[in-house]
Short mmCIF file of C-alpha atoms and ligand atoms in Angstrom, two decimals:
data_model
loop_
_atom_site.label_atom_id
_atom_site.label_comp_id
_atom_site.label_asym_id
_atom_site.label_seq_id
_atom_site.Cartn_x
_atom_site.Cartn_y
_atom_site.Cartn_z
CA HIS Z 1 -16.59 16.42 -25.83
CA HIS Z 2 -18.08 19.30 -23.89
CA PHE Z 3 -21.35 19.51 -22.03
CA SER Z 4 -22.95 22.04 -24.29
CA ASP Z 5 -26.65 21.34 -23.69
CA PRO Z 6 -27.88 23.04 -20.48
CA ALA Z 7 -30.86 20.68 -20.23
CA GLU Z 8 -28.56 17.68 -20.33
CA VAL Z 9 -26.32 19.21 -17.65
CA GLU Z 10 -29.34 19.77 -15.40
CA ALA Z 11 -30.52 16.20 -15.91
CA LEU Z 12 -27.09 14.79 -15.23
CA ARG Z 13 -26.76 16.78 -12.00
CA GLY Z 14 -30.20 15.69 -10.84
CA ASN Z 15 -29.61 12.01 -11.61
CA LEU Z 16 -26.24 11.96 -9.97
CA LEU Z 17 -27.38 13.73 -6.79
CA ALA Z 18 -30.48 11.53 -6.47
CA TRP Z 19 -28.26 8.46 -6.72
CA TYR Z 20 -25.85 9.91 -4.15
CA ASP Z 21 -28.67 10.59 -1.69
CA ARG Z 22 -29.76 6.98 -2.04
CA CYS Z 23 -26.43 5.17 -2.12
CA LYS Z 24 -23.75 7.29 -0.47
CA ARG Z 25 -21.45 5.61 2.01
CA ASP Z 26 -21.65 6.78 5.60
CA LEU Z 27 -18.24 8.24 6.30
CA PRO Z 28 -17.27 10.04 9.50
CA TRP Z 29 -15.95 13.18 7.77
CA ARG Z 30 -19.15 13.46 5.75
CA THR Z 31 -21.22 13.41 8.91
CA LEU Z 32 -18.99 16.01 10.50
CA ALA Z 33 -19.02 18.27 7.42
CA ALA Z 34 -22.82 18.12 7.33
CA THR Z 35 -23.50 18.69 11.02
CA GLU Z 36 -20.65 20.68 12.56
CA PRO Z 37 -21.61 24.32 13.17
CA ASP Z 38 -18.02 25.53 13.51
CA ALA Z 39 -16.81 26.38 9.99
CA ASP Z 40 -13.10 26.07 10.80
CA ARG Z 41 -13.62 22.62 12.24
CA ARG Z 42 -15.61 21.57 9.15
CA GLY Z 43 -12.79 22.70 6.92
CA TYR Z 44 -10.20 21.02 9.12
CA ALA Z 45 -12.05 17.67 9.14
CA VAL Z 46 -12.45 17.58 5.36
CA TRP Z 47 -8.82 18.60 4.96
CA VAL Z 48 -7.59 15.75 7.18
CA SER Z 49 -9.78 13.22 5.38
CA GLU Z 50 -8.71 14.41 1.93
CA VAL Z 51 -5.01 14.25 2.77
CA MET Z 52 -5.42 10.75 4.20
CA LEU Z 53 -7.44 9.62 1.18
CA GLN Z 54 -4.71 10.58 -1.28
CA GLN Z 55 -3.25 7.24 -2.39
CA THR Z 56 -5.09 5.30 0.35
CA GLN Z 57 -8.34 3.31 0.34
CA VAL Z 58 -11.39 4.64 2.20
CA ALA Z 59 -11.65 1.46 4.32
CA THR Z 60 -8.12 1.97 5.66
CA VAL Z 61 -8.53 5.69 6.19
CA ILE Z 62 -11.63 5.55 8.47
CA ASP Z 63 -9.78 4.19 11.49
CA TYR Z 64 -6.81 6.57 11.05
CA TYR Z 65 -9.17 9.52 10.61
CA ASN Z 66 -11.13 8.66 13.77
CA ARG Z 67 -7.98 8.30 15.85
CA TRP Z 68 -6.55 11.52 14.44
CA MET Z 69 -9.68 13.55 15.15
CA GLN Z 70 -9.91 12.12 18.64
CA LYS Z 71 -6.32 13.04 19.37
CA TRP Z 72 -6.35 16.45 17.63
CA PRO Z 73 -9.99 17.57 17.31
CA THR Z 74 -9.03 21.09 16.21
CA LEU Z 75 -6.36 22.86 14.21
CA GLN Z 76 -5.10 24.37 17.45
CA ALA Z 77 -4.59 20.93 18.97
CA LEU Z 78 -2.78 19.68 15.86
CA ALA Z 79 -0.55 22.75 15.79
CA GLN Z 80 0.77 21.76 19.22
CA ALA Z 81 1.55 18.15 18.32
CA SER Z 82 5.12 17.00 17.77
CA LEU Z 83 6.28 15.51 14.48
CA GLU Z 84 7.04 12.30 16.37
CA GLU Z 85 3.40 11.98 17.49
CA VAL Z 86 2.16 12.73 13.97
CA ASN Z 87 4.48 10.12 12.46
CA GLU Z 88 3.41 7.57 15.07
CA LEU Z 89 -0.25 7.98 14.26
CA TRP Z 90 0.47 8.04 10.54
CA ALA Z 91 2.61 4.87 10.61
CA GLY Z 92 1.15 2.36 8.14
CA LEU Z 93 -0.70 4.93 6.01
CA GLY Z 94 2.38 5.49 3.80
CA TYR Z 95 3.59 8.65 2.08
CA TYR Z 96 4.63 10.02 5.44
CA SER Z 97 5.38 13.54 4.28
CA ARG Z 98 1.61 14.04 3.99
CA GLY Z 99 1.16 13.97 7.76
CA LYS Z 100 4.13 16.20 8.35
CA ARG Z 101 2.95 18.79 5.83
CA LEU Z 102 -0.56 18.77 7.28
CA GLN Z 103 0.81 19.52 10.70
CA GLU Z 104 3.08 22.31 9.40
CA ALA Z 105 0.15 23.86 7.57
CA ALA Z 106 -2.00 23.69 10.73
CA ARG Z 107 0.72 25.63 12.57
CA LYS Z 108 0.60 28.26 9.88
CA VAL Z 109 -3.19 28.63 10.14
CA VAL Z 110 -2.91 29.08 13.89
CA SER Z 111 0.07 31.44 13.89
CA GLU Z 112 -0.58 33.50 10.76
CA LEU Z 113 -4.30 33.25 10.02
CA ASP Z 114 -5.60 33.64 13.53
CA GLY Z 115 -6.71 30.00 13.56
CA HIS Z 116 -9.23 30.51 10.74
CA MET Z 117 -9.34 28.41 7.59
CA PRO Z 118 -9.48 30.32 4.27
CA ARG Z 119 -12.96 29.88 2.77
CA THR Z 120 -12.38 29.70 -0.99
CA ALA Z 121 -10.46 27.24 -3.16
CA GLU Z 122 -8.22 30.04 -4.43
CA ALA Z 123 -7.29 31.25 -0.93
CA LEU Z 124 -6.85 27.73 0.43
CA GLN Z 125 -4.45 26.84 -2.35
CA LYS Z 126 -2.56 30.09 -2.03
CA LEU Z 127 -2.25 30.26 1.74
CA LEU Z 128 -1.91 26.67 2.90
CA PRO Z 129 1.37 24.89 2.19
CA GLY Z 130 0.85 21.43 0.66
CA VAL Z 131 -2.76 22.15 -0.34
CA GLY Z 132 -3.05 21.71 -4.10
CA ARG Z 133 -5.86 22.46 -6.49
CA TYR Z 134 -7.78 19.29 -5.74
CA THR Z 135 -7.68 19.49 -1.93
CA ALA Z 136 -8.53 23.19 -2.04
CA GLY Z 137 -11.56 22.50 -4.25
CA ALA Z 138 -12.71 19.65 -2.04
CA ILE Z 139 -12.49 21.67 1.19
CA ALA Z 140 -14.11 24.76 -0.34
CA SER Z 141 -17.02 22.88 -1.91
CA ILE Z 142 -17.69 20.36 0.86
CA SER Z 143 -17.09 22.57 3.91
CA TYR Z 144 -18.01 26.01 2.60
CA GLY Z 145 -20.43 25.40 -0.28
CA GLN Z 146 -18.32 27.11 -2.93
CA ALA Z 147 -19.47 26.08 -6.43
CA THR Z 148 -16.10 24.85 -7.57
CA GLY Z 149 -15.28 21.51 -9.19
CA VAL Z 150 -12.67 18.90 -8.30
CA VAL Z 151 -10.63 16.57 -10.46
CA ASP Z 152 -9.05 13.46 -8.96
CA GLY Z 153 -8.35 10.03 -10.45
CA ASN Z 154 -11.99 8.97 -10.12
CA VAL Z 155 -13.32 12.15 -11.73
CA ILE Z 156 -10.82 11.84 -14.58
CA ARG Z 157 -12.09 8.35 -15.34
CA VAL Z 158 -15.76 9.28 -15.18
CA LEU Z 159 -15.43 12.43 -17.29
CA CYS Z 160 -13.23 10.73 -19.89
CA ARG Z 161 -15.85 8.02 -20.28
CA LEU Z 162 -18.83 10.35 -20.23
CA ARG Z 163 -17.25 12.40 -23.00
CA CYS Z 164 -15.07 9.88 -24.89
CA ILE Z 165 -11.86 11.70 -24.04
CA GLY Z 166 -9.12 9.39 -25.30
CA ALA Z 167 -6.11 11.70 -25.39
CA ASP Z 168 -3.49 11.06 -22.69
CA SER Z 169 -5.40 11.84 -19.51
CA SER Z 170 -2.24 12.62 -17.59
CA SER Z 171 -1.18 15.39 -19.96
CA PRO Z 172 -1.49 18.94 -18.58
CA ALA Z 173 -3.59 20.06 -21.56
CA VAL Z 174 -6.20 17.35 -20.98
CA ILE Z 175 -6.16 17.85 -17.21
CA ASP Z 176 -6.84 21.57 -17.74
CA ARG Z 177 -9.86 20.78 -19.90
CA LEU Z 178 -11.16 18.34 -17.31
CA TRP Z 179 -10.94 21.06 -14.65
CA ASP Z 180 -12.92 23.39 -16.91
CA MET Z 181 -15.49 20.65 -17.35
CA ALA Z 182 -15.71 19.89 -13.63
CA ASN Z 183 -16.16 23.58 -12.85
CA ALA Z 184 -18.90 23.93 -15.45
CA LEU Z 185 -20.67 20.79 -14.36
CA VAL Z 186 -20.69 21.22 -10.57
CA ASP Z 187 -24.15 21.71 -9.10
CA ARG Z 188 -24.59 25.31 -7.97
CA SER Z 189 -26.70 24.60 -4.91
CA ARG Z 190 -25.04 21.40 -3.67
CA PRO Z 191 -21.45 21.61 -4.89
CA GLY Z 192 -19.92 19.53 -2.09
CA ASP Z 193 -22.41 16.71 -2.54
CA PHE Z 194 -22.05 16.86 -6.30
CA ASN Z 195 -18.25 16.56 -6.14
CA GLN Z 196 -18.44 13.71 -3.67
CA ALA Z 197 -21.06 12.03 -5.83
CA LEU Z 198 -18.87 12.21 -8.92
CA MET Z 199 -15.92 10.77 -6.99
CA GLU Z 200 -18.09 8.12 -5.38
CA LEU Z 201 -19.44 7.12 -8.77
CA GLY Z 202 -15.87 6.58 -9.93
CA ALA Z 203 -14.99 4.64 -6.78
CA THR Z 204 -17.98 2.32 -6.73
CA VAL Z 205 -19.68 2.15 -10.16
CA CYS Z 206 -17.47 3.58 -12.89
CA VAL Z 207 -14.52 1.57 -11.60
CA PRO Z 208 -11.35 1.06 -13.66
CA LYS Z 209 -11.68 -2.54 -14.85
CA ALA Z 210 -15.30 -3.69 -14.93
CA PRO Z 211 -17.62 -0.68 -14.59
CA LEU Z 212 -21.23 -1.40 -13.66
CA CYS Z 213 -22.78 0.56 -16.52
CA GLY Z 214 -26.17 -1.12 -16.09
CA GLU Z 215 -26.52 0.43 -12.61
CA CYS Z 216 -25.00 3.76 -13.49
CA PRO Z 217 -27.19 6.81 -12.72
CA VAL Z 218 -25.71 8.82 -15.58
CA LYS Z 219 -25.62 6.12 -18.23
CA GLN Z 220 -27.93 7.99 -20.55
CA HIS Z 221 -25.38 10.82 -20.69
CA CYS Z 222 -22.42 8.55 -21.33
CA ARG Z 223 -20.83 8.73 -24.77
CA ALA Z 224 -18.48 5.80 -24.14
CA ARG Z 225 -21.44 3.59 -23.36
CA ARG Z 226 -23.31 4.81 -26.40
CA ARG Z 227 -20.27 4.08 -28.51
CA LYS Z 228 -20.05 0.58 -27.05
CA LEU Z 229 -23.73 -0.14 -27.66
CA PHE Z 230 -24.06 1.39 -31.11
CA GLY Z 231 -20.54 0.85 -32.37
CA LYS Z 232 -19.92 4.32 -33.69
CA PRO Z 233 -18.97 7.69 -32.26
CA ALA Z 234 -21.77 9.96 -31.13
CA PRO Z 235 -22.68 12.41 -33.88
CA VAL Z 236 -21.45 15.92 -33.28
CA PRO Z 237 -24.69 17.86 -33.07
CA ASP Z 238 -23.34 21.28 -33.75
CA VAL Z 239 -19.80 21.62 -34.98
CA GLU Z 240 -19.87 25.28 -34.00
CA ASP Z 241 -20.10 24.21 -30.36
CA CYS Z 242 -17.15 21.94 -30.60
CA GLY Z 243 -14.80 23.34 -33.21
CA GLU Z 244 -11.98 21.10 -32.10
CA CYS Z 245 -13.75 17.89 -33.07
CA VAL Z 246 -12.85 18.49 -36.67
CA GLY Z 247 -9.47 17.18 -37.71
CA ASP Z 248 -6.82 17.02 -35.01
CA CYS Z 249 -8.86 17.01 -31.86
CA PRO Z 250 -6.71 17.37 -28.72
CA LEU Z 251 -9.21 15.29 -26.69
CA CYS Z 252 -9.83 12.40 -29.09
CA PRO Z 253 -7.78 9.19 -28.98
CA PRO Z 254 -4.67 9.49 -31.20
CA ALA Z 255 -5.28 8.21 -34.74
CA THR Z 256 -2.65 5.52 -34.14
CA GLU Z 257 -4.65 4.07 -31.23
CA PRO Z 258 -8.28 3.99 -32.32
CA TRP Z 259 -11.26 2.60 -30.39
CA ASP Z 260 -10.71 -1.05 -29.41
CA SER Z 261 -14.12 -2.72 -29.33
CA SER Z 262 -12.91 -5.53 -27.02
CA LEU Z 263 -12.31 -2.90 -24.31
CA GLY Z 264 -15.72 -1.24 -24.47
CA VAL Z 265 -16.02 1.78 -22.18
CA THR Z 266 -12.64 1.00 -20.66
CA ASN Z 267 -11.10 2.45 -23.81
CA PHE Z 268 -11.21 5.56 -21.66
CA PRO Z 269 -9.29 7.04 -19.99
CA ARG Z 270 -5.94 6.53 -21.64
CA LYS Z 271 -2.56 7.23 -20.23
CA ALA Z 272 0.87 7.44 -21.75
CA ALA Z 273 3.00 4.45 -20.69
CA LYS Z 274 4.12 4.77 -17.08
CA LYS Z 275 7.73 5.27 -16.17
CA GLN Z 276 9.22 2.22 -14.50
CA PRO Z 277 9.87 2.76 -10.80
CA ARG Z 278 13.52 3.21 -9.89
CA ALA Z 279 15.14 0.08 -8.44
CA MET Z 280 17.10 0.64 -5.24
CA ARG Z 281 18.83 -1.67 -2.77
CA ALA Z 282 19.65 -1.10 0.86
CA ALA Z 283 21.31 -3.26 3.49
CA THR Z 284 19.63 -3.27 6.85
CA CYS Z 285 20.56 -4.95 10.10
CA VAL Z 286 18.32 -6.04 12.95
CA LEU Z 287 20.53 -5.79 16.03
CA GLU Z 288 19.06 -7.81 18.85
CA ARG Z 289 19.89 -7.96 22.56
CA ARG Z 290 18.25 -9.48 25.63
CA GLY Z 291 16.49 -6.75 27.58
CA CYS Z 292 14.90 -6.86 31.04
CA GLY Z 293 13.31 -10.22 31.77
CA GLY Z 294 15.13 -11.78 28.81
CA LYS Z 295 12.80 -10.19 26.27
CA PRO Z 296 14.46 -9.45 22.94
CA GLU Z 297 15.05 -5.79 22.13
CA TYR Z 298 15.95 -4.25 18.78
CA LEU Z 299 17.96 -1.19 17.90
CA ILE Z 300 16.14 1.43 15.84
CA VAL Z 301 17.60 4.69 14.57
CA GLN Z 302 15.97 7.80 13.19
CA ARG Z 303 16.16 8.93 9.58
CA PRO Z 304 17.09 12.51 8.71
CA SER Z 305 14.29 15.07 8.97
CA SER Z 306 14.04 15.56 5.20
CA GLY Z 307 13.86 13.31 2.17
CA LEU Z 308 12.16 9.93 1.77
CA LEU Z 309 10.50 8.68 5.01
CA ALA Z 310 11.72 11.80 6.81
CA GLY Z 311 12.04 11.45 10.58
CA LEU Z 312 10.82 7.85 10.67
CA TRP Z 313 12.62 5.17 12.68
CA GLU Z 314 14.24 2.13 11.08
CA PHE Z 315 16.79 -0.58 11.63
CA PRO Z 316 20.22 0.82 10.78
CA SER Z 317 20.27 0.80 6.98
CA LEU Z 318 22.35 2.10 4.17
CA PRO Z 319 21.87 2.33 0.42
CA LEU Z 320 23.82 -0.17 -1.68
CA ALA Z 321 25.17 0.01 -5.19
CA GLN Z 322 23.19 -2.31 -7.50
CA ASP Z 323 25.94 -4.78 -8.32
CA LEU Z 324 27.81 -5.14 -5.03
CA GLN Z 325 29.15 -8.61 -4.09
CA GLU Z 326 27.67 -10.11 -0.94
CA GLU Z 327 31.01 -10.04 0.86
CA LYS Z 328 31.44 -6.36 0.14
CA GLU Z 329 27.84 -5.71 1.27
CA ARG Z 330 28.64 -7.17 4.67
CA GLU Z 331 31.73 -5.02 4.98
CA VAL Z 332 30.01 -1.73 4.23
CA LEU Z 333 27.14 -2.68 6.53
CA ALA Z 334 29.58 -3.58 9.33
CA ASP Z 335 31.27 -0.17 8.95
CA HIS Z 336 27.91 1.55 9.06
CA LEU Z 337 26.90 -0.29 12.23
CA GLN Z 338 30.16 0.64 13.87
CA ALA Z 339 29.26 4.30 13.42
CA TRP Z 340 26.02 3.78 15.39
CA MET Z 341 27.47 1.54 18.08
CA GLY Z 342 30.89 3.06 18.62
CA GLN Z 343 32.61 -0.32 18.52
CA PRO Z 344 33.94 -2.52 15.74
CA VAL Z 345 31.54 -5.04 14.18
CA ALA Z 346 32.88 -8.18 12.51
CA ALA Z 347 31.40 -8.51 9.01
CA LYS Z 348 31.30 -12.29 9.30
CA GLY Z 349 29.12 -12.07 12.41
CA LEU Z 350 26.30 -10.62 10.31
CA GLN Z 351 23.78 -13.29 9.52
CA PHE Z 352 21.99 -13.00 6.18
CA ILE Z 353 18.23 -13.48 6.68
CA GLY Z 354 16.64 -12.73 3.34
CA GLU Z 355 15.32 -9.92 1.17
CA VAL Z 356 12.28 -7.72 1.63
CA ILE Z 357 10.81 -5.90 -1.33
CA HIS Z 358 8.73 -2.81 -0.81
CA ILE Z 359 7.26 -0.46 -3.40
CA PHE Z 360 7.25 3.21 -2.48
CA SER Z 361 5.56 5.76 -4.74
CA HIS Z 362 8.30 5.73 -7.37
CA ILE Z 363 10.91 3.41 -5.92
CA HIS Z 364 11.18 -0.35 -6.06
CA GLN Z 365 13.18 -0.91 -2.90
CA THR Z 366 14.92 -4.14 -1.94
CA TYR Z 367 16.12 -4.43 1.64
CA VAL Z 368 18.85 -7.02 2.12
CA VAL Z 369 18.22 -8.06 5.69
CA TYR Z 370 20.90 -9.16 8.15
CA SER Z 371 20.69 -9.87 11.85
CA LEU Z 372 23.25 -9.57 14.60
CA PRO Z 373 22.56 -10.95 18.07
CA LEU Z 374 24.57 -9.13 20.75
CA ASP Z 375 25.74 -10.54 24.06
CA GLY Z 376 27.52 -7.78 25.94
CA ASP Z 377 26.34 -4.24 26.52
CA VAL Z 378 26.62 -1.64 23.80
CA THR Z 379 27.17 2.05 24.31
CA LEU Z 380 25.15 4.02 21.80
CA ASP Z 381 26.40 7.35 20.53
CA PRO Z 382 24.31 9.82 22.59
CA ALA Z 383 24.52 12.42 19.83
CA SER Z 384 22.72 10.17 17.32
CA PRO Z 385 19.00 9.43 17.60
CA SER Z 386 18.77 5.72 18.40
CA ARG Z 387 17.04 3.52 20.96
CA TRP Z 388 16.34 -0.06 21.99
CA VAL Z 389 12.74 -1.23 21.70
CA THR Z 390 10.78 -4.36 22.45
CA GLU Z 391 8.60 -5.81 19.71
CA GLU Z 392 5.51 -4.03 21.08
CA GLU Z 393 7.37 -0.73 21.33
CA PHE Z 394 8.63 -1.21 17.80
CA HIS Z 395 5.08 -1.50 16.47
CA ALA Z 396 3.97 1.57 18.41
CA SER Z 397 6.88 3.65 17.06
CA ALA Z 398 6.92 5.77 13.93
CA VAL Z 399 8.27 3.05 11.69
CA SER Z 400 7.44 2.46 8.05
CA THR Z 401 5.51 -0.53 6.74
CA ALA Z 402 8.70 -1.67 5.02
CA MET Z 403 10.48 -1.95 8.40
CA LYS Z 404 7.60 -3.94 9.85
CA LYS Z 405 8.06 -6.37 6.96
CA VAL Z 406 11.78 -6.50 7.75
CA LEU Z 407 11.11 -7.44 11.38
FE1 LIG B 501 -18.96 4.89 -16.36
FE2 LIG B 501 -20.51 3.09 -17.56
FE3 LIG B 501 -21.59 5.10 -16.15
FE4 LIG B 501 -20.42 5.55 -18.49
S1 LIG B 501 -22.24 4.34 -18.14
S2 LIG B 501 -20.16 6.76 -16.62
S3 LIG B 501 -18.73 4.11 -18.41
S4 LIG B 501 -20.32 3.42 -15.35
#
């Protein structure tokens, strides 16, 4: 499975980089990383882009990235932002703790590292909270030219196909080997471009379902493709180089799940069956009043500063047991609303609207949505974070995508 022939490694690097130079997408953080003379700013820009790109498509990220860099062009500017501002800009990107952690880490760089970014993957990972192995490798290679590899979902797919790695690609043992491979493979003179090229290949050519092998710049190095075309595994040229390929190989597909010819190269990578997301239910109530000029206004309240969706605003909500009767649901929701409003709420006044389903990273959340139109004035508890907003203000607030669906 390893890249044991130096001439092949050189050829692969050359082919991949030539393709990248021809076909790479123009992305704002790439331009900045290539042209910005200030090293800290280069590192900061790549860091922001990498955090935004985790779990989010490039096309969505571009606009968020541009707005972020306009608002906070430097680490120093970000360090002075409030969490509220960060959440507001982040709203809609999902996985909100990413923005919060980025801002906390920026504060640390400014207060403890004199405003300077660490320059190696090891130091970045060690000194910056929330920066894992992947992000550290990306910043160090792209911004500072360190010859260090990266492994993300795209790289896992490409390497597993290039080298017919069919063992569970989410297992720590396989991931460790892929890191070794990425580190060995990375181009010594253009590490940042090489890493981006490998990821870009996975994002645009070696895609999960129908890879475009015919257009692939590294197809002649691809064992999965060879296996598909010639119907048998590549011969092991020198067993001494690859002792593990004899018998129980930790990187081969398990004997119980051999090559499936109908899948072709998409036999790789393989993953152990995913855990089902946890199902959760919550009741939520859209309280509505007439504001100035008769415009409707809605009550939003702030979530605690830790845990899921920390610090975001939402309609008053509370988790429900899975098998609660509807009548009981109304009662617990009415009690909950009373705590926010400081006055009794009649359960039968709550109007059931429907259900909204939203998938968070590992949670399958159902919101049972009620509404309650209010006539008189309501005194809100000043000690609890809550406010009335118009529809426009609601959309400009730090609210989750799920709450936008609820509205
Ligand atoms: Fe992926 Fe096909 Fe290229 Fe192999 S030849 S790396 S499977 S796109």
